[in-house]
Amino acid sequence: MAQSFTERQFTSLLKPDISISTWVPTYTNLVIGNGTVVAVYQEVGEVAWLYFSFEFGSTSSISGEPIITLPVMGDFPPSELSHRAAIIGSATFRDNASVTYTGITTAFSQTEMVPRYQQVAGTNIRLTGLTATTPHVWAVTDRIIISGSYRVAQ
């Protein structure tokens, strides 16, 4: 099962002698409005470690599967991109009603990622895109949390 970290847990795992940077993502199908975003990363050699958290505000919304830019360009095999098989890390979706859904974040392109939730389909578990109503109806203080790593383009 995927595990998401808090920002503090994430930063405690990073190398102390390498600076932690912030980035300002751009979004497709996601309106931040008056929501709160934390986006930090660290590059260690050829690997970027990232933590992204978005807490919904009263003017935040999702209109389809959210696509979020990465802090630095990745190096994902084209065959994995075409099948959304290039896994970056975990995704957690917290409903303010105390329900938490888990998922996986995959590369959408060399510069973008997309979080998807795990849904039971018969005897299988599949990754499913977020919408305005899935995995729940999004409201104030709901959160999307992503943590992971990927190989940086050289």
Coordinates of C-alpha atoms in Angstrom, one line a residue:
M1 CA 0.0 0.0 0.0
A2 CA 1.2 3.5 -0.9
Q3 CA 2.3 5.7 2.0
S4 CA 2.2 9.5 2.0
F5 CA 4.3 11.6 4.3
T6 CA 3.7 14.9 6.0
E7 CA 6.0 17.7 4.8
R8 CA 8.0 17.4 8.1
Q9 CA 8.4 13.6 7.7
F10 CA 9.4 14.1 4.0
T11 CA 12.0 16.8 4.7
S12 CA 13.5 14.8 7.6
L13 CA 14.4 12.0 5.1
L14 CA 16.3 14.4 2.8
K15 CA 20.0 15.0 2.7
P16 CA 20.7 17.8 5.2
D17 CA 23.7 19.1 3.2
I18 CA 21.7 19.7 0.0
S19 CA 19.2 22.5 0.0
I20 CA 15.4 22.0 -0.3
S21 CA 13.8 24.1 -2.9
T22 CA 10.2 25.1 -3.5
W23 CA 8.5 25.2 -6.9
V24 CA 5.4 26.8 -8.2
P25 CA 3.4 24.2 -10.1
T26 CA 1.0 25.0 -12.9
Y27 CA -2.2 23.0 -13.2
T28 CA -4.6 21.6 -15.7
N29 CA -8.2 20.7 -14.5
L30 CA -7.4 22.1 -11.0
V31 CA -8.2 25.5 -9.7
I32 CA -6.2 26.5 -6.6
G33 CA -8.3 29.6 -5.8
N34 CA -7.9 30.4 -2.1
G35 CA -6.6 26.9 -1.3
T36 CA -3.1 26.3 0.2
V37 CA -0.2 24.6 -1.7
V38 CA 3.1 23.3 -0.3
A39 CA 5.5 22.2 -3.1
V40 CA 9.0 21.3 -2.1
Y41 CA 11.7 19.1 -3.7
Q42 CA 15.4 18.2 -3.5
E43 CA 17.7 17.0 -6.2
V44 CA 20.2 14.4 -5.2
G45 CA 22.4 13.4 -8.1
E46 CA 20.1 12.1 -10.9
V47 CA 17.0 11.9 -8.6
A48 CA 14.4 14.5 -7.6
W49 CA 12.5 13.9 -4.4
L50 CA 9.2 15.8 -4.1
Y51 CA 6.4 16.6 -1.7
F52 CA 3.2 18.3 -2.8
S53 CA 0.2 19.1 -0.7
F54 CA -2.9 21.0 -1.7
E55 CA -5.7 21.9 0.8
F56 CA -8.9 23.0 -0.9
G57 CA -10.3 26.5 -0.1
S58 CA -13.8 27.7 -0.8
T59 CA -12.9 28.8 -4.3
S60 CA -10.9 25.6 -5.2
S61 CA -12.2 23.1 -7.7
I62 CA -11.4 20.1 -9.9
S63 CA -12.9 19.9 -13.4
G64 CA -11.2 16.6 -14.5
E65 CA -8.1 14.6 -13.9
P66 CA -5.6 17.1 -12.4
I67 CA -2.3 17.4 -14.1
I68 CA 0.5 19.1 -12.1
T69 CA 3.9 20.2 -13.4
L70 CA 7.0 18.6 -11.9
P71 CA 9.7 20.7 -10.3
V72 CA 12.3 19.6 -12.8
M73 CA 12.1 17.6 -16.1
G74 CA 12.0 13.9 -15.7
D75 CA 13.5 11.1 -17.7
F76 CA 10.6 8.6 -18.3
P77 CA 10.7 6.0 -20.9
P78 CA 8.1 6.8 -23.7
S79 CA 6.5 3.4 -23.4
E80 CA 5.8 3.9 -19.7
L81 CA 4.4 7.4 -20.4
S82 CA 1.9 6.1 -23.0
H83 CA 0.5 3.6 -20.5
R84 CA 0.9 5.9 -17.4
A85 CA 3.1 3.3 -15.9
A86 CA 6.0 5.6 -14.8
I87 CA 5.3 5.7 -11.1
I88 CA 6.5 8.7 -9.2
G89 CA 5.1 7.9 -5.8
S90 CA 2.1 7.8 -3.5
A91 CA -1.0 9.9 -3.6
T92 CA -3.4 10.4 -0.7
F93 CA -6.8 12.0 -0.9
R94 CA -8.2 13.2 2.4
D95 CA -11.9 13.9 2.6
N96 CA -12.7 16.4 5.4
A97 CA -15.3 13.9 6.6
S98 CA -12.3 11.8 8.0
V99 CA -12.1 9.4 5.0
T100 CA -8.8 8.8 3.3
Y101 CA -8.3 7.3 -0.1
T102 CA -4.9 6.1 -1.4
G103 CA -3.5 6.1 -4.9
I104 CA -0.5 6.4 -7.1
T105 CA 1.1 9.4 -8.9
T106 CA 2.3 8.7 -12.4
A107 CA 4.2 10.7 -14.9
F108 CA 1.8 12.3 -17.5
S109 CA 4.7 13.7 -19.6
Q110 CA 8.4 14.5 -19.0
T111 CA 7.3 17.6 -17.1
E112 CA 3.9 16.7 -15.6
M113 CA 2.4 14.2 -13.1
V114 CA -1.1 13.0 -12.4
P115 CA -2.4 11.6 -9.1
R116 CA -4.9 8.7 -9.4
Y117 CA -6.9 6.9 -6.8
Q118 CA -7.2 3.1 -6.3
Q119 CA -10.6 1.7 -7.0
V120 CA -11.8 -1.8 -6.6
A121 CA -13.2 -3.3 -9.9
G122 CA -14.4 -6.8 -9.3
T123 CA -11.3 -8.7 -8.0
N124 CA -8.9 -6.1 -9.3
I125 CA -7.7 -2.7 -8.1
R126 CA -7.3 -0.1 -10.8
L127 CA -6.1 3.4 -10.9
T128 CA -8.8 5.9 -11.7
G129 CA -8.7 9.6 -12.5
L130 CA -10.0 12.2 -10.1
T131 CA -13.1 14.2 -11.0
A132 CA -15.2 16.8 -9.1
T133 CA -17.0 13.9 -7.4
T134 CA -14.5 11.1 -7.3
P135 CA -13.2 9.6 -5.1
H136 CA -15.5 12.0 -3.2
V137 CA -17.1 15.4 -3.6
W138 CA -14.3 17.9 -3.0
A139 CA -14.9 20.5 -0.3
V140 CA -13.0 23.0 1.9
T141 CA -10.1 21.5 3.8
D142 CA -10.0 18.3 1.6
R143 CA -6.4 17.5 0.6
I144 CA -4.4 16.0 -2.2
I145 CA -0.9 14.9 -0.9
I146 CA 1.8 13.5 -3.2
S147 CA 5.3 12.3 -2.3
G148 CA 7.7 10.5 -4.5
S149 CA 10.8 10.5 -6.6
Y150 CA 11.9 10.2 -10.2
R151 CA 15.0 10.2 -12.4
V152 CA 15.9 13.7 -13.7
A153 CA 16.6 14.3 -17.3
Q154 CA 20.3 14.9 -17.9

